[in-house]
Tab-separated table of C-alpha atoms in Angstrom:
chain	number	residue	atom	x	y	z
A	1	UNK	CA	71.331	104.739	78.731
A	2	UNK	CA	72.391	101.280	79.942
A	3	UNK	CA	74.557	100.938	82.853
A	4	UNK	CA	77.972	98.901	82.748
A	5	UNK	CA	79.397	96.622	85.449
A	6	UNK	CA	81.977	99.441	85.309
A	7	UNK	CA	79.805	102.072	86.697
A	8	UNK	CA	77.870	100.018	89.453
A	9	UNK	CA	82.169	98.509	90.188
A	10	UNK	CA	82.793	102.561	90.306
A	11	UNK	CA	79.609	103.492	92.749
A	12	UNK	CA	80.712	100.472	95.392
A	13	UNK	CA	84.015	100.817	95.304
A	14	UNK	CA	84.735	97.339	93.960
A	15	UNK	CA	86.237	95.218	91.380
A	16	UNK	CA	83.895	94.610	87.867
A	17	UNK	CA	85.013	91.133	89.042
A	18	UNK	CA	83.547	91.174	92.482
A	19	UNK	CA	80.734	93.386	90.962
A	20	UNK	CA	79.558	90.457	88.446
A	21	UNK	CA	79.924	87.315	91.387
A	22	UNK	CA	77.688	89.576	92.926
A	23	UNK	CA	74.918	90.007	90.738
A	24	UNK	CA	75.399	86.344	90.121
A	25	UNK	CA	74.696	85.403	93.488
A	26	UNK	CA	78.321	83.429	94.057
A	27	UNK	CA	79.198	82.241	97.733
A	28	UNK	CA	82.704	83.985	97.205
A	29	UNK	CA	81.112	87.276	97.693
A	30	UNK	CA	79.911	88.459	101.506
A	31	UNK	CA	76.416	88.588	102.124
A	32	UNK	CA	76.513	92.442	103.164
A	33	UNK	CA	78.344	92.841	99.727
A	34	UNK	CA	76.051	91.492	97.686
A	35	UNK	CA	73.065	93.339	98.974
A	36	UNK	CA	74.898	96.246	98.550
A	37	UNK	CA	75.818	95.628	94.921
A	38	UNK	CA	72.062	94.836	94.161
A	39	UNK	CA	70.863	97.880	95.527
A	40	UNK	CA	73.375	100.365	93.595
A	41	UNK	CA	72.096	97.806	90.588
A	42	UNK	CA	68.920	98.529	91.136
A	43	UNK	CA	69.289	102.371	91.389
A	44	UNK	CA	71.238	102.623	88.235
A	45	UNK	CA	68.172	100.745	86.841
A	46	UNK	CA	71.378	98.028	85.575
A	47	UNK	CA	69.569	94.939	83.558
A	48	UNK	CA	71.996	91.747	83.180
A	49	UNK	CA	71.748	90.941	79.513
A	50	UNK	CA	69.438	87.727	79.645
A	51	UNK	CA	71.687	85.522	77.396
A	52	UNK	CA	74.560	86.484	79.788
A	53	UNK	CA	72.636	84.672	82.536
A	54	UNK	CA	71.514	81.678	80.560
A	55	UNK	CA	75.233	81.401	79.567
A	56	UNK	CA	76.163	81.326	82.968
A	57	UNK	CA	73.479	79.316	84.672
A	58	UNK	CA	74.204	76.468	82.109
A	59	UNK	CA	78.107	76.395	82.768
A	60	UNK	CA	77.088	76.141	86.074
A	61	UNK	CA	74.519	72.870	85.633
A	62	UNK	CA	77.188	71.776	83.478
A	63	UNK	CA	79.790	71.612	85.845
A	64	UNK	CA	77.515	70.664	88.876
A	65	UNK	CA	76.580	67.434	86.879
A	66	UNK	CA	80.150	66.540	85.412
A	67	UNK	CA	83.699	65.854	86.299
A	68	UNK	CA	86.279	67.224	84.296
A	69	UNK	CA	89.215	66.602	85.812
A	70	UNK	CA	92.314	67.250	88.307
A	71	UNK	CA	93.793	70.622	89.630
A	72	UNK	CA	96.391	70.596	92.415
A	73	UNK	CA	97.246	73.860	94.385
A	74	UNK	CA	100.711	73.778	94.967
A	75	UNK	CA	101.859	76.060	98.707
A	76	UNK	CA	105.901	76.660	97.631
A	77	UNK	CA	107.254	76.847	101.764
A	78	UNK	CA	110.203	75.272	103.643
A	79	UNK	CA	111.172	73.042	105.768
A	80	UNK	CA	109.050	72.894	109.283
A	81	UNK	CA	106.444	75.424	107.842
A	82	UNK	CA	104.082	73.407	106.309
A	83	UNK	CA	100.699	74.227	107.985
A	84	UNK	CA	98.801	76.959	106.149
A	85	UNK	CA	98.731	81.053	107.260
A	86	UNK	CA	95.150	81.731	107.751
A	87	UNK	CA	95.396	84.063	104.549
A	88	UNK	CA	96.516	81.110	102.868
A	89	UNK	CA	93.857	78.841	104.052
A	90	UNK	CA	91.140	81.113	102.990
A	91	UNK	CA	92.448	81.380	99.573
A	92	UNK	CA	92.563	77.459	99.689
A	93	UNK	CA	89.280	77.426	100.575
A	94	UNK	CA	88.131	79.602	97.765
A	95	UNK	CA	89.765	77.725	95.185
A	96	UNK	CA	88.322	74.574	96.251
A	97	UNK	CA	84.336	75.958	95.820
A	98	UNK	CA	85.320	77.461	92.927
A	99	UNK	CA	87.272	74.125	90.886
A	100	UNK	CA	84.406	72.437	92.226
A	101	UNK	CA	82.310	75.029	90.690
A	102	UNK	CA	83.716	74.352	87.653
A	103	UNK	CA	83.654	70.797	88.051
A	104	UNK	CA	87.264	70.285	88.994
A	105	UNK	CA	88.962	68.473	91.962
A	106	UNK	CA	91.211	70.329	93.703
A	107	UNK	CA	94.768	68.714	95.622
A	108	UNK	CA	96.573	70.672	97.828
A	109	UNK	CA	100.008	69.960	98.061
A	110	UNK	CA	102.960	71.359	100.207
A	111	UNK	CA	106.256	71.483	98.375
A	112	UNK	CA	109.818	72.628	99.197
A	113	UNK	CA	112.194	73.025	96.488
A	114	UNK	CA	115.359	71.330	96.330
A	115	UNK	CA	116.207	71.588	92.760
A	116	UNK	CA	115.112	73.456	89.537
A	117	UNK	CA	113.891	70.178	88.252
A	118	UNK	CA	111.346	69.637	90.807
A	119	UNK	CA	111.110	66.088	88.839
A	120	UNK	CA	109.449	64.276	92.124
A	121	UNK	CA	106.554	66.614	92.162
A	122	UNK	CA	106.434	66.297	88.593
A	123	UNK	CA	105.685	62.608	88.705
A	124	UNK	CA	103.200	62.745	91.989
A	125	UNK	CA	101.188	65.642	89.762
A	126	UNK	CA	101.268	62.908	86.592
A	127	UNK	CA	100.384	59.550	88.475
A	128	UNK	CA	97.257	61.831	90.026
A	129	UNK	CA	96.256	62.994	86.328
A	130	UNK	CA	96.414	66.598	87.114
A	131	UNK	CA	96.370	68.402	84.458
A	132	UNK	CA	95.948	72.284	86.206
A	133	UNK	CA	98.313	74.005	88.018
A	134	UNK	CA	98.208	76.840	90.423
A	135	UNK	CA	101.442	77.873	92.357
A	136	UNK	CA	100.868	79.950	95.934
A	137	UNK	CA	103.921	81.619	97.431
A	138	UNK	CA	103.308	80.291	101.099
A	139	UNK	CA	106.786	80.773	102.407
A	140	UNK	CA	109.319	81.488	99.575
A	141	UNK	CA	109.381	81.890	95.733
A	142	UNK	CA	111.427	78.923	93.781
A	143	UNK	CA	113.350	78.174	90.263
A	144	UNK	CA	111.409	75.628	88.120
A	145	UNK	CA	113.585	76.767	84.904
A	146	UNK	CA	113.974	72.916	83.738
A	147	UNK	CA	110.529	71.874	85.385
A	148	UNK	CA	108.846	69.906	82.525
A	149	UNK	CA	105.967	71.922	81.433
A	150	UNK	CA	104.500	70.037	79.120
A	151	UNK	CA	101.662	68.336	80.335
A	152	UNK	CA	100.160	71.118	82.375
A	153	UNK	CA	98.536	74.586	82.245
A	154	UNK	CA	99.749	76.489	84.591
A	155	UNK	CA	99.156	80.345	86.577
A	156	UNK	CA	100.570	81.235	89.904
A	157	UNK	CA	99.263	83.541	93.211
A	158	UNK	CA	102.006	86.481	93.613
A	159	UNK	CA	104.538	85.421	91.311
A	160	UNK	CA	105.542	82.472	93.332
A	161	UNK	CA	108.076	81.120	90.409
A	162	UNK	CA	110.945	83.044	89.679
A	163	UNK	CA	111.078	81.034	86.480
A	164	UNK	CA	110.114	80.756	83.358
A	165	UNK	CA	107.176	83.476	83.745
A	166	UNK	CA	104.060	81.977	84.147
A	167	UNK	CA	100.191	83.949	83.589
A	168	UNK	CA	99.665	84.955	87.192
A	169	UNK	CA	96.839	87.068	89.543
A	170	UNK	CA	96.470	88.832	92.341
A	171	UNK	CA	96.595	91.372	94.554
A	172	UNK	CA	97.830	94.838	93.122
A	173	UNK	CA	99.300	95.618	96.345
A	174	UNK	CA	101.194	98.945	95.205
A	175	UNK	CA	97.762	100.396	93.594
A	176	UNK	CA	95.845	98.807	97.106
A	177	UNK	CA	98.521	100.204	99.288
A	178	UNK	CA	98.074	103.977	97.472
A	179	UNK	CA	94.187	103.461	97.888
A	180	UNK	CA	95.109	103.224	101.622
A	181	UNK	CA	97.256	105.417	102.842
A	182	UNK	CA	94.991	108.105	100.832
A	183	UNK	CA	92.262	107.291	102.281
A	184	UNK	CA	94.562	107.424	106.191
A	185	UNK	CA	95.902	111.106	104.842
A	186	UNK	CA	92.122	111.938	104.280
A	187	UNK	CA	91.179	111.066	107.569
A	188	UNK	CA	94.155	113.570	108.824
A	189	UNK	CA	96.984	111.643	109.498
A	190	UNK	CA	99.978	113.513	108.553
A	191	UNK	CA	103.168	111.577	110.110
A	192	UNK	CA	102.923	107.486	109.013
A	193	UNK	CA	105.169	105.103	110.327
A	194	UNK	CA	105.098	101.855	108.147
A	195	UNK	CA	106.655	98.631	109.937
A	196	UNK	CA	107.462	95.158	108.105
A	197	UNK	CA	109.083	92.029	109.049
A	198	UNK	CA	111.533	91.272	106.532
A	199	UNK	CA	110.904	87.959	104.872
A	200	UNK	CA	106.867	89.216	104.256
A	201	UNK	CA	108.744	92.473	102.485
A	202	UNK	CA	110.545	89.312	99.953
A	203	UNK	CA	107.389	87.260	99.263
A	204	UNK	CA	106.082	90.079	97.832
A	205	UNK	CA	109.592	91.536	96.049
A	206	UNK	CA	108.851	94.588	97.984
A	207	UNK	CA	105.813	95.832	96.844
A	208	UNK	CA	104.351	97.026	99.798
A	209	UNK	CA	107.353	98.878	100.979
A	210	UNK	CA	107.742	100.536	97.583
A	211	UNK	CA	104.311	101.830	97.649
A	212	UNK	CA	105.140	103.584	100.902
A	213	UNK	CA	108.342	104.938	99.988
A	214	UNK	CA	105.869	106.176	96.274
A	215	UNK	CA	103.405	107.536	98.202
A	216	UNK	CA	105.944	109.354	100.490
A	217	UNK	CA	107.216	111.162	97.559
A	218	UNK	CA	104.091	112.393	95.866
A	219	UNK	CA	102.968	113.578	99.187
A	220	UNK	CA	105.864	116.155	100.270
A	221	UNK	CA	103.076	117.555	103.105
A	222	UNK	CA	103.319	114.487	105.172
A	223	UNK	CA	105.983	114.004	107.229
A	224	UNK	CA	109.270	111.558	106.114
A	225	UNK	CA	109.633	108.798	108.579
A	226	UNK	CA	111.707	105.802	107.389
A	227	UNK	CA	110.485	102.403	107.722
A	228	UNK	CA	111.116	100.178	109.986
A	229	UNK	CA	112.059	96.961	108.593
A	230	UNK	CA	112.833	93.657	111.151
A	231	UNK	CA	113.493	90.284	110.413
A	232	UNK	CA	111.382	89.551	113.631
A	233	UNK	CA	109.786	92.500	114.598
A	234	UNK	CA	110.940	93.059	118.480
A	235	UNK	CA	109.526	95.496	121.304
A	236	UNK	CA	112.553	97.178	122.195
A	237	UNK	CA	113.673	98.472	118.628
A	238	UNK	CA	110.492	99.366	117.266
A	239	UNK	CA	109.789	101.357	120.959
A	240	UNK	CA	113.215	102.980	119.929
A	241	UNK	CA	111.826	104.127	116.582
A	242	UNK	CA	108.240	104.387	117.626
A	243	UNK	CA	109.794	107.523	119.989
A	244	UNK	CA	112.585	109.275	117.637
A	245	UNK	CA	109.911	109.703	114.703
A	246	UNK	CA	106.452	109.965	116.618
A	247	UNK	CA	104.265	108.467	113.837
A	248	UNK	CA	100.751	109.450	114.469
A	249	UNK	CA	99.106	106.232	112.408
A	250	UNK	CA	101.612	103.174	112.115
A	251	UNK	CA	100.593	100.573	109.251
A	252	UNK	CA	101.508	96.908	109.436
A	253	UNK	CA	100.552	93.581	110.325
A	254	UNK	CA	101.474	93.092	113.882
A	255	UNK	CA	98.968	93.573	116.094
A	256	UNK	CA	100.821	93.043	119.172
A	257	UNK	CA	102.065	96.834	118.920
A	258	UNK	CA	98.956	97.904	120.338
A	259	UNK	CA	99.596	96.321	123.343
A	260	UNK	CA	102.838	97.674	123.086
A	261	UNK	CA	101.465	101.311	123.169
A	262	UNK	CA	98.948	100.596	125.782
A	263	UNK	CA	102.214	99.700	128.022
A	264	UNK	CA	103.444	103.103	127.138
A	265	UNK	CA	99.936	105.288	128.333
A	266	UNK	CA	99.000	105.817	124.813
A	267	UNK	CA	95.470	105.467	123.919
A	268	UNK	CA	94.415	103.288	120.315
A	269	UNK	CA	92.828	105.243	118.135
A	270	UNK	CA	92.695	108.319	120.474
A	271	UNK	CA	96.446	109.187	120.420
A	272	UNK	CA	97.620	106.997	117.764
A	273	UNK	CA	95.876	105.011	114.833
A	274	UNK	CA	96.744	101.015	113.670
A	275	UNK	CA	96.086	100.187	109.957
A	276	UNK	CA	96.487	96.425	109.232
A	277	UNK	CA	97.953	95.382	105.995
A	278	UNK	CA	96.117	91.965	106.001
A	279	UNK	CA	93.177	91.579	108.611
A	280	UNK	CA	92.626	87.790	106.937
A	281	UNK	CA	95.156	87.472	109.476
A	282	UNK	CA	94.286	89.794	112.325
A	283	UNK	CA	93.138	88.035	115.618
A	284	UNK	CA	91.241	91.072	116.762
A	285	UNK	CA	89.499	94.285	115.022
A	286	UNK	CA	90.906	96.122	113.223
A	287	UNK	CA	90.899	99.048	110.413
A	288	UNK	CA	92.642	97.602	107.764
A	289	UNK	CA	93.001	95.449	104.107
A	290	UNK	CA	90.831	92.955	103.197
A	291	UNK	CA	92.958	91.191	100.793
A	292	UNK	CA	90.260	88.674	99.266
A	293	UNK	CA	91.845	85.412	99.835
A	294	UNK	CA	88.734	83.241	98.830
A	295	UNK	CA	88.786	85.318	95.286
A	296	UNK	CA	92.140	85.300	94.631
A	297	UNK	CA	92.112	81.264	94.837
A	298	UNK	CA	88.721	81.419	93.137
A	299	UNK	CA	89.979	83.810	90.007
A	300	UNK	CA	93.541	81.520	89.522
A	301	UNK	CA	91.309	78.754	89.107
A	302	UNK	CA	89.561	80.418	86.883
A	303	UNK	CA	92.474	81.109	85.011
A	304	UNK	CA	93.815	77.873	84.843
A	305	UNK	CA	90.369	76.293	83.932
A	306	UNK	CA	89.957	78.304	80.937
A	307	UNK	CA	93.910	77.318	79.875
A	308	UNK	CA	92.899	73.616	79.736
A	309	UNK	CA	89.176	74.321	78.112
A	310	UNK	CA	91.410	76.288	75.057
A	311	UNK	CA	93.988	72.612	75.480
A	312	UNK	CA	96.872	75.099	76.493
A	313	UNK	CA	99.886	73.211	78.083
A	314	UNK	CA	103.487	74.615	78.896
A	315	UNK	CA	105.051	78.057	79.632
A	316	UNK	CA	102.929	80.664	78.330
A	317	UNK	CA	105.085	82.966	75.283
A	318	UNK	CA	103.144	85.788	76.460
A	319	UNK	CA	102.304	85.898	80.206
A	320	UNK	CA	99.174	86.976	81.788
A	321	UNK	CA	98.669	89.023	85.469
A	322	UNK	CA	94.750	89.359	86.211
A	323	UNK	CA	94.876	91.660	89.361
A	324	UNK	CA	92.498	92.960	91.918
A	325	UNK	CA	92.578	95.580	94.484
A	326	UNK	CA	92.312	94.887	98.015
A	327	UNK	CA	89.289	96.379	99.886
A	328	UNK	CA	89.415	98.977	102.565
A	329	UNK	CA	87.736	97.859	105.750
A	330	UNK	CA	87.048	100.609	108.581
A	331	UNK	CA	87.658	99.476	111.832
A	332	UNK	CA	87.922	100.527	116.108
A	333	UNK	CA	91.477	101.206	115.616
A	334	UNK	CA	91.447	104.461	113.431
A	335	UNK	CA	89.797	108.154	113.733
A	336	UNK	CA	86.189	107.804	112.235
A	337	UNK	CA	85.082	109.812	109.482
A	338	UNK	CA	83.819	113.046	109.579
């Protein structure tokens, strides 16, 4: 019986999405990952239907050989914080190869919102002939209610416009956040102590935090501990919580905590484990989330391309959300598996 991209997705632990880049060779896709992806291919005796790959290898000499015209990535952030998050720059990076892919040329552009008209942007993106946009929540989420649509297809990176609703894609953090503390509770952690800073908890409109407080609830075996939530995460308070609930794995982004802990006599993974919600942004190893940053700008320009090749313009009447799930990546600070 033929294998699906589903199955081979299902044996590697992947997206179809990342499955098919795979087999298709694309740069977006690690090295390590596509060898992987082959090989499970290869043992599932999986043959890529031949037109599919004559499709695909002429869109690609099609748009290798042609320009088709203007995208601009737009980073929604506020004043003084300009300059890309590394996360951010990745995903930058992987919507560039991919528009260019495609035969696109991508502008980035930083804007901070003053007004729901946003009509000074709107004449920048007109005088450049860009015709494709793609909205990234860099800092804070915005209002472009009486933006004028007209002229451009549109999708947006984690719901970065609070209005009108525009197609959008993704993370699924709740679904990647589940896959991860699972996988922790497998590895016997029983007591979790999640920590946020608060203004990451809003990009997101408290997705990751609601998957904690989910997964707490299905899973009456593990120990309650309440989050801690800081607008700047400091030493001395999370210390103070740290020693009233005695988590035994603590999930967030900081890494500095494990310095923290160090100062304290405890040992990292040894005493207590570190889980990183985003290691695209981790400046040393760690278990945690790879959240795909050169796919997710890769797939919204995907999106976006395929609005202007069906001559789509305006806010969508029925919204799209294309998401992915985030990819579990061992790591020193964590028990192994047995």
């Amino acid at each position: 019986m033929p294998q699906s991209l589903k199955t081979i997705a299902r044996r590697a632990g992947l997206s179809v999405a990342t499955v098919s880049r795979a087999l298709s060779d694309s740069p977006l896709v690690r090295e390590p990952t596509r060898i992987k992806v082959r090989r499970i291919a290869d043992e599932l005796g999986y043959k890529r239907p031949p037109l599919v790959g004559a499709i695909m290898s002429s869109l690609r000499r099609s748009a290798q050989q042609s320009y088709l015209g203007n995208l601009a990535l737009i980073c929604i952030t506020l004043p003084g914080k300009q300059a890309l998050l590394p996360f951010h720059a990745g995903l930058v990076a992987g919507a560039r190869l991919r528009a260019a892919e495609l035969g696109f040329k991508l502008d980035v552009l930083s804007h901070i919102p003053k007004d729901i008209r946003h009509a000074a942007l709107n004449r920048v993106l007109r005088s450049r002939g860009i015709t494709g946009l793609i909205f990234l929540n860099a800092r804070t989420r915005a209002d472009f209610s009486r933006f004028d649509w007209s002229h451009f297809a549109s999708t947006q990176i984690d719901h970065a416009i609070t209005s009108p609703v525009l197609h959008a894609s993704g993370i699924d953090h709740h679904r990647t956040i589940h896959m991860a503390l699972t996988r922790l509770a497998g590895r016997g952690y029983k007591r979790f102590g999640f920590f946020i800073e608060t203004h990451k908890d809003i990009i997101l409109a408290y997705k990751w935090s609601g998957a904690f407080a989910a997964f707490q609830r299905i899973m009456p075996a593990l120990k309650h501990i309440p989050e801690l939530e800081q607008k700047v995460l400091q030493r001395p308070a999370f210390l103070s919580w740290f020693r009233e609930y005695q988590p035994d794995i603590l999930v967030g982004h900081k890494t500095e905590i494990i310095g923290w802990l160090r100062d304290e006599g405890l040992r990292v993974p040894e005493d207590i484990g570190f889980f990183n919600l985003n290691l695209n942004e981790s400046p040393i190893p760690c278990a945690g989330l790879d959240l795909e940053a050169a796919l997710q700008g890769a797939i919204a320009v995907e999106s976006v391309v395929t609005q202007i090749h069906q001559f789509e313009r305006g806010a969508p009447a029925h919204p799209k959300t294309i998401h992915i799930e985030g990819r579990w990546m061992d790591g020193p600070t964590i028990r192994p598996a047995t």
